[in-house]
mmCIF file of C-alpha atoms in Angstrom:
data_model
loop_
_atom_site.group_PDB
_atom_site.id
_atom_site.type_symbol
_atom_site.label_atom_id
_atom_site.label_comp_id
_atom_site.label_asym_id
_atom_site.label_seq_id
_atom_site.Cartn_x
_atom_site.Cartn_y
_atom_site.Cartn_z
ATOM 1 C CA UNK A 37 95.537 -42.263 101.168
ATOM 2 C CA UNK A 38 96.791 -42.654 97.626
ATOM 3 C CA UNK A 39 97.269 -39.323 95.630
ATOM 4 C CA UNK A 40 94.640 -39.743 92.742
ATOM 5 C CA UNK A 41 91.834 -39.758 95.725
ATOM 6 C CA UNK A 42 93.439 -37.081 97.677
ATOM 7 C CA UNK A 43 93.930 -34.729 94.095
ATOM 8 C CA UNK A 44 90.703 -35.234 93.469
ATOM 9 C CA UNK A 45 89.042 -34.796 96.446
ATOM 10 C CA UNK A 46 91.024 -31.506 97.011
ATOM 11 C CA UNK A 47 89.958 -30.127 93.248
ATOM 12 C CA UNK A 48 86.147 -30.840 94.371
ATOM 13 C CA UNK A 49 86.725 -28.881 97.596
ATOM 14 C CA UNK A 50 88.771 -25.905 96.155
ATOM 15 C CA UNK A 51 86.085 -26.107 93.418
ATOM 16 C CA UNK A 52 83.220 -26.053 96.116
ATOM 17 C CA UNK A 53 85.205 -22.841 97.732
ATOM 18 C CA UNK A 54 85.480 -20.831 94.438
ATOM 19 C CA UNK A 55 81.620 -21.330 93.265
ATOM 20 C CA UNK A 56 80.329 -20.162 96.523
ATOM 21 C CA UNK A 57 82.312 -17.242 95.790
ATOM 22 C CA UNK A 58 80.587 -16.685 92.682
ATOM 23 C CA UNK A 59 77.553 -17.145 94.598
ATOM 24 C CA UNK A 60 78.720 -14.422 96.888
ATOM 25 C CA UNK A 61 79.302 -12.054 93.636
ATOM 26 C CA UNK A 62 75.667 -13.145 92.419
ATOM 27 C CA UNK A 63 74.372 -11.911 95.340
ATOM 28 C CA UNK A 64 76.167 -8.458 95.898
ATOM 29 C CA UNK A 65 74.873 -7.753 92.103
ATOM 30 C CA UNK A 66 71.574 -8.699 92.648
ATOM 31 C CA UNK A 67 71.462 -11.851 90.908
ATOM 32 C CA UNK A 68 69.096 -14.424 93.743
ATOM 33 C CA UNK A 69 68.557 -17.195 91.184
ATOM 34 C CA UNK A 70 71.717 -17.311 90.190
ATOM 35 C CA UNK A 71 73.016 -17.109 93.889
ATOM 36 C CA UNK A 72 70.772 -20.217 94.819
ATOM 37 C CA UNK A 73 72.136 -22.543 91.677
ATOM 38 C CA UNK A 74 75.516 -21.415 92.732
ATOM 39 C CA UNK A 75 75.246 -22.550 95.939
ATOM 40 C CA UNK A 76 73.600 -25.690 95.391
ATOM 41 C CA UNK A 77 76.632 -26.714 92.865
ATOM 42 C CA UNK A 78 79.483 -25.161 95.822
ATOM 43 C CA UNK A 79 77.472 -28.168 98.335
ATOM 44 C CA UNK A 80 77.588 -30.447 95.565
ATOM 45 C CA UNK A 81 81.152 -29.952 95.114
ATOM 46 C CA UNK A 82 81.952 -30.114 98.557
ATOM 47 C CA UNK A 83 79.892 -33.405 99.301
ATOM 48 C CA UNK A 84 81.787 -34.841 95.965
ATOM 49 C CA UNK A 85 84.920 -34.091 97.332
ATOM 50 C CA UNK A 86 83.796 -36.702 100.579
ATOM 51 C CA UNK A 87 82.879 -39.062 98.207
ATOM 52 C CA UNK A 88 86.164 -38.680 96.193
ATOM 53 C CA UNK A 89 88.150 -40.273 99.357
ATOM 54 C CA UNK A 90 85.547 -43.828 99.116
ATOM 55 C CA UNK A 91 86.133 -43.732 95.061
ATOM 56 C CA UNK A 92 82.414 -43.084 95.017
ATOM 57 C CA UNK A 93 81.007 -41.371 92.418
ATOM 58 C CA UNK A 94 77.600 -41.143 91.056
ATOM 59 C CA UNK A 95 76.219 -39.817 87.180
ATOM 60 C CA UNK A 96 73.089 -38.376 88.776
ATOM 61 C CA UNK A 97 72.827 -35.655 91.382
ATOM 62 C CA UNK A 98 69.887 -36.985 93.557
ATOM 63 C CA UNK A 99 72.066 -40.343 93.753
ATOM 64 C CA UNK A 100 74.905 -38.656 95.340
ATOM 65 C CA UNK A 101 72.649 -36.676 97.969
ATOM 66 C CA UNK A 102 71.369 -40.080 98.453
ATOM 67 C CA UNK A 103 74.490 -41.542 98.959
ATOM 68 C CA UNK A 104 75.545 -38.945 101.105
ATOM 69 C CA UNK A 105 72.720 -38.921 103.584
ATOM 70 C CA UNK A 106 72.580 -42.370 103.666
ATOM 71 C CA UNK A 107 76.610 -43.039 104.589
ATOM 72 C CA UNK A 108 77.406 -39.885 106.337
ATOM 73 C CA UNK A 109 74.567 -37.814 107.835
ATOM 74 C CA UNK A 110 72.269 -41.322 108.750
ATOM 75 C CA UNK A 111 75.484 -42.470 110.916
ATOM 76 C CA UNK A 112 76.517 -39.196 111.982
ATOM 77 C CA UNK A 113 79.536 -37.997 110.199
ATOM 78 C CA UNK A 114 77.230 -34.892 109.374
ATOM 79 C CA UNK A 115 74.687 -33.110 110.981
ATOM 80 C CA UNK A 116 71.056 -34.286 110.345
ATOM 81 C CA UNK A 117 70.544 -30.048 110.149
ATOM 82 C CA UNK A 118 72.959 -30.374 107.495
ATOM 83 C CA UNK A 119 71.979 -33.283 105.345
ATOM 84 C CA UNK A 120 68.065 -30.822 105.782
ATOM 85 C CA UNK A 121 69.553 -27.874 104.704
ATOM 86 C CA UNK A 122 71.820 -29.951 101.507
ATOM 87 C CA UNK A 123 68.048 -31.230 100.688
ATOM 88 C CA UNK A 124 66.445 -27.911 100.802
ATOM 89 C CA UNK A 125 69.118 -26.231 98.551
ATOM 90 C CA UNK A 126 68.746 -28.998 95.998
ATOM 91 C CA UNK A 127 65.298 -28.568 95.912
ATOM 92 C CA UNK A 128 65.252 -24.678 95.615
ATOM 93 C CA UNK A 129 68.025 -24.661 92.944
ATOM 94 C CA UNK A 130 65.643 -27.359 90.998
ATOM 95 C CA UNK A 131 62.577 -24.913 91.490
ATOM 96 C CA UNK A 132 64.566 -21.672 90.368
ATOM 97 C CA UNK A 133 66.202 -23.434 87.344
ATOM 98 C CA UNK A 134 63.409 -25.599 85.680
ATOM 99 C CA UNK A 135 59.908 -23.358 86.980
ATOM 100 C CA UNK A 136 58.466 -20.573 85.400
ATOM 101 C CA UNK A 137 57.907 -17.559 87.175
ATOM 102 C CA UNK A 138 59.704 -18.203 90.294
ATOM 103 C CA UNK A 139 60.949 -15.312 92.383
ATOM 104 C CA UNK A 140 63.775 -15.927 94.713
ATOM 105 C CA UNK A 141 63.820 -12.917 97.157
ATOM 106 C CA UNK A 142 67.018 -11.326 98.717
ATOM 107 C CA UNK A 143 65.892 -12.711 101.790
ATOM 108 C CA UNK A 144 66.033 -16.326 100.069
ATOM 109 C CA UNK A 145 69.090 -16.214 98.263
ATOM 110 C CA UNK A 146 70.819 -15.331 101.382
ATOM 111 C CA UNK A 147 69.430 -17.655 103.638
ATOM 112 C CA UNK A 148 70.534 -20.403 100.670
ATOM 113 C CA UNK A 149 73.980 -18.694 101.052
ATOM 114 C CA UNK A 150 74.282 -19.195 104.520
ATOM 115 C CA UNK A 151 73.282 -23.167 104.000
ATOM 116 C CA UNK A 152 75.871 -23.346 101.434
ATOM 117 C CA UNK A 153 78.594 -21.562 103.582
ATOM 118 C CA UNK A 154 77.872 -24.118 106.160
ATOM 119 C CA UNK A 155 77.634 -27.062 104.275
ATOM 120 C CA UNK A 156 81.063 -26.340 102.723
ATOM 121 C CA UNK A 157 83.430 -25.438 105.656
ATOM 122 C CA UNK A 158 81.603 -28.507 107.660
ATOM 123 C CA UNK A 159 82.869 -30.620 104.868
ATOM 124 C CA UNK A 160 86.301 -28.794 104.597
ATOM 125 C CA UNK A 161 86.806 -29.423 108.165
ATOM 126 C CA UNK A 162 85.858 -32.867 108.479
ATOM 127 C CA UNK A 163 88.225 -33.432 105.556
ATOM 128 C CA UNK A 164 90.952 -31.305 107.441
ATOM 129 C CA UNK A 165 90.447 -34.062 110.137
ATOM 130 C CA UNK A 166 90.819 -37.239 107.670
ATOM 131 C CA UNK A 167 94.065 -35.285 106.336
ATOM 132 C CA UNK A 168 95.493 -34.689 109.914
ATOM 133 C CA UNK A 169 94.732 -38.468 110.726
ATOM 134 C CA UNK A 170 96.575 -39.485 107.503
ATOM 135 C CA UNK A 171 99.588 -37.114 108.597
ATOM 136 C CA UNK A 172 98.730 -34.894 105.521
ATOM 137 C CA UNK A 173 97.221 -31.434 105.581
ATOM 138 C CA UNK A 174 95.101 -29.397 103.156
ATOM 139 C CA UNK A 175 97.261 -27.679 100.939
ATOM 140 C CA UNK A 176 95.402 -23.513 101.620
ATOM 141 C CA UNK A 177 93.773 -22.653 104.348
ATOM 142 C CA UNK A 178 89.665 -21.048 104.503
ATOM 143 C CA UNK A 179 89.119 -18.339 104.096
#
């Protein structure tokens, strides 16, 4: 693995980690829309940091969900309940940031938190794997 795909895929997941956390903070102050676009972008990140190690990279967000789902979740890299719930948070952060008058509950925010926290430490561990085949391992550790 040369080092240009392996800094930048670790940047994209370290950058995936650190925006849920601001999701987290969005949450304990009462903040659900902001929660749900935080934890759309901490998925993004994390499914950008995949696509970092096959020098893939997309301008438009839908292409690299596309992308994703059709060269990891369609052959099974990633969970089909995964590649659902990476869908579903797209589509809710979309709905919260362009509609008018949309409520996003407590109850919703958190249940988009949860989909984010497992979208992200799915991807950190399948790229945990890739490093340990490479002899190589991620430089922190989740937390």
């Amino acid at each position: 693995m040369d080092d240009k795909k392996k800094d930048l895929c670790l940047y994209r997941l370290e950058n995936a980690k650190e925006t849920l956390g601001v999701a987290k903070l969005c949450y304990d102050y009462g903040h659900y829309k902001d929660t749900v676009n935080r934890c759309y972008y901490a998925a993004f990140y994390a499914v950008k940091a995949v696509l970092a190690l096959a020098k893939i990279d997309f301008k438009r967000h839908k292409d690299v969900v596309a992308y994703f789902n059709k060269n990891y979740v369609a052959k099974n890299i990633f969970s089909r309940d995964l590649g659902k719930q990476l869908g579903r948070l797209k589509r809710k952060r979309e709905d919260n940031d362009y509609d008018d008058f949309v409520l996003t509950t407590k109850e919703e925010a958190f249940e988009q938190y949860e989909a984010a926290q497992y979208i992200v430490s799915s991807i950190e561990e399948y790229l945990k794997q890739i490093f340990i085949k490479d002899g190589l391992e991620l430089p922190y550790e989740s937390e």
